[in-house]
Amino acid sequence: MSGGSAALLGWIAGSAAQLRQPALWDAGRYGLSLGIAALVLALVLALPGRAGGRAPPGAGGSRRGHGRTTAAALLLCAGCAVSAFALCGLRAAAFARDALDPALEGRDIAVVGTVAAMPQRTDTGLRWRMDIASARIGEAAVRLPPQVEVAWYARGRFGDADGDADGRSPPVVRAGDRWAMTVRFKAPHGARNPEGFDYELWAWEQGIQAVGSVRAGPGDAAPVRLAAGWSHPVERARQAVRDAIVARGAAGSNATADPARQQAHRRAMGVVAALVAGDQRAIGRDDWEVFRATGVAHLVSISGLHVTMFAWLAAAVVGRLWRRSARRCLALPAPHAALGGGVLLAAAYALFSGWGVPSQRTVCMLAAIALLRLSGRRWPWPAVWLLACAAVVAADPWALLQAGFWLSFVAVGVLFASGLGAMHSVAAGQGDITAGGRFGAYFLGLAREQAVVTLALTPLVLLLFHQVSAVGLMANLVAIPVVTLAVTPLAMLGMLAPALWTAAAWVLQALMPFLQALAGLPGATLAASASPLWAVAAGLAGGLLLTMRLPASLRALGAALLLPVFLWQPARPAPGRVELLAADVGQGSAVLVRTAGHALLYDAGPRSGAGSDAGQRVLVPLLQATGERIDTLVLSHRDTDHTGGAPAVLAMQPQAALLSSIEAGHPLQAMRPATRCEAGQHWTWDGVEFAVLHPRAGDYAAQPAPSSNALSCVLRIRAADGASALLAGDVERAAEAALAVRDAEALRSDLLLVPHHGSKGASSPAFVAAVRPKVALVQAGYRNSFGHPAPAVVDRYRDAGARVVGTVACGAARWRSDRPGAVECERAAARRYWQHRPEAPPDREGA
């Protein structure tokens, strides 16, 4: 191993090790580590046979020299690893010092700040990042993080993260504007579920340490725009371009009377806005589903691959234009001009499209490779690959935990290892697709590269997303040249001639039917449950073997290595036993029940907006990761915090039966006719008994009409050994009293899903005494405005001898019938220093 490769490997390994710390050290310990690393590196420099140096002469000098070189390389690797560990830790500790003071959470704070980024319009209002200039509570100044994320919710919509509806709709907010407003803040807190998205890591990497909602209700001081400014000119220009594209799309859609064509045009213009200005929210949810199902999402988002392809195209154009002048070529060789121009134009594009973290990583990688080439060095491809990887990790260590990082670098490594990489030839000065007669060769090379990358990355894609597009190769072969060579150039040139935005939308409208047809094919996406790391490593090796120019026997071995990824199945409970997983869905309920051969989902979590719900965000990914096929979906009652995610779950699980108390005219009845839940219904799966205890048939016709909470389906689950769980929906005291009188013995359970999220109107003393749970599980949102769970309710369960567990502090909670008094918390399984730790005890969060 050369000294350079050893240093790069050490840097990457040290950064990765620091990311596994459950808690940060103090600065002194990191400083001591850095000092030790400096001593090790100084020792390496003092060695006579250091890595990359010559062996001393003399008999046996060659062997001794080789040994010294190896020792020096190992010491260099260790020194760089410790250096990276310490520097990454110091950066994290410095950032953590600016975190939001927990004492300020939930308080109304008067802030003055500048809109630091293009506001994003959502279906509930506006959201943007703000640089804080000052913050006060009354007359006292308080300290906030330097940059926060603020949401201003529209009147009459879903309200803010605490559940309140504001009284004023947001006005026009522009990047660079200076505002005075009252904001209520809290720490970034995301759901923690198995194989789920880590929102808290995303917020950490984005530099967001507080999120807040504007207080603009009737009793609040009105927000005031103090001044319009250009302190963020790029963001202001992005917003102007985004708004111009959206306005042109609205005008263009009005040119036709056909509603379908109007909608198609607006959706296509949304994709154009995403490509030019980086506004990913401009793309509708349905279009995202098509792009993901066909494997072309990377083409319509400002991802690392997108910026790389833009750099490649820009280098081709710059090189072509540069060669037209002999004087320019004498001053600077065309390959060098193409390389530098491509990187600079890609950096400008990434900056204008929002300068997101993936774009920053990509520009850093391209710059490192460009500097290496411009210096005249010709390293072997593994060293170049390591250099690019180490450069990105040095700029952003937390990239190692992002799916995009691994997809990008593994794809590049596969292309190098398989002898391809034609897309890098322009930057190297070895090709020009704009030259006559080269388009055929370009498309053949593109087809081969896409086939290689698709096959080799399949195991990694399944590990990260638990599904892969079976039609991705065909879709990308058409979409890559269309988007890269037609849509993107037209969209970018539209800033000079806005009519070209419409032309780009027309091209997209021609492409979309093809993608929609592919996405609609049976088996368009292949799903697989989460595989262990060894299976993924074997799959990656198998994919690489299949793509390399090797004998058929070795390629057959590659196919065999792929099998564990596709065939792996997670362990299931033994017959007679049952397992419950209470998903972390915020202010709502969703519990996955698994037996040896069946699965049931009790409630489907909340809906947070027209384009976002717990089914799409949490439950569908969870079911994909666990490989579950739901036999029955039980929706306890009609409230949206229990049914919001049901449409996504039902669409994913066409075989699932629906059992619920929802009325006949409920919209979900059109998706799946529901069987009414009634006391007395019971069934047995794999030795586990299921029984509905409430409501009775007569309760539906009672007068006056009962509330939806009063009709909650109460489900008791009992394992063969007698361990039991009671899922009580949102029943309140009247229904609890009836149950305690009617079925007191049946209520006795080891685990109770606390009724109505722990509200004061439920969990009566008689009900708690009848159930006598060992574990009282509360599904509620962080700092919810309802005060769930109420302190008095928590105390009542604790006095009854129950352990109160809340999903805020626990994350997803797993209960097994063979350990009826224990709960496994997802937040405790792999704790990391960037994860939020609520100040309140687990049984008092949100109070």
PDB file of C-alpha atoms in Angstrom, residues 100-109 137 144 162 164 182-187 211-213 215 782-784 847:
ATOM      1  CA  LEU A 100     -31.360  25.484  21.224  1.00  0.00           C
ATOM      2  CA  ASP A 101     -31.641  25.842  25.008  1.00  0.00           C
ATOM      3  CA  PRO A 102     -34.376  23.371  26.083  1.00  0.00           C
ATOM      4  CA  ALA A 103     -35.755  26.056  28.419  1.00  0.00           C
ATOM      5  CA  LEU A 104     -36.721  28.107  25.349  1.00  0.00           C
ATOM      6  CA  GLU A 105     -38.782  25.368  23.719  1.00  0.00           C
ATOM      7  CA  GLY A 106     -42.467  26.124  23.460  1.00  0.00           C
ATOM      8  CA  ARG A 107     -42.094  29.787  24.404  1.00  0.00           C
ATOM      9  CA  ASP A 108     -43.094  32.731  22.228  1.00  0.00           C
ATOM     10  CA  ILE A 109     -39.921  34.578  21.232  1.00  0.00           C
ATOM     11  CA  ILE A 137     -38.670  37.287  25.537  1.00  0.00           C
ATOM     12  CA  LEU A 144     -30.915  31.223  19.640  1.00  0.00           C
ATOM     13  CA  ASP A 162     -48.089  21.796  17.646  1.00  0.00           C
ATOM     14  CA  ASP A 164     -52.656  25.059  16.288  1.00  0.00           C
ATOM     15  CA  THR A 182     -43.027  36.087  17.076  1.00  0.00           C
ATOM     16  CA  VAL A 183     -41.956  32.464  16.736  1.00  0.00           C
ATOM     17  CA  ARG A 184     -42.371  29.398  18.931  1.00  0.00           C
ATOM     18  CA  PHE A 185     -39.347  27.095  18.665  1.00  0.00           C
ATOM     19  CA  LYS A 186     -38.459  23.528  19.480  1.00  0.00           C
ATOM     20  CA  ALA A 187     -35.470  21.290  18.797  1.00  0.00           C
ATOM     21  CA  VAL A 211     -37.496  24.717  14.048  1.00  0.00           C
ATOM     22  CA  GLY A 212     -40.290  27.133  14.750  1.00  0.00           C
ATOM     23  CA  SER A 213     -43.755  28.256  13.731  1.00  0.00           C
ATOM     24  CA  ARG A 215     -47.411  32.988  15.786  1.00  0.00           C
ATOM     25  CA  TYR A 782     -43.203  15.732  20.634  1.00  0.00           C
ATOM     26  CA  ARG A 783     -44.427  18.874  22.408  1.00  0.00           C
ATOM     27  CA  ASN A 784     -47.944  18.418  21.032  1.00  0.00           C
ATOM     28  CA  ALA A 847     -46.655  17.449  29.051  1.00  0.00           C
TER      29      ALA A 847
END
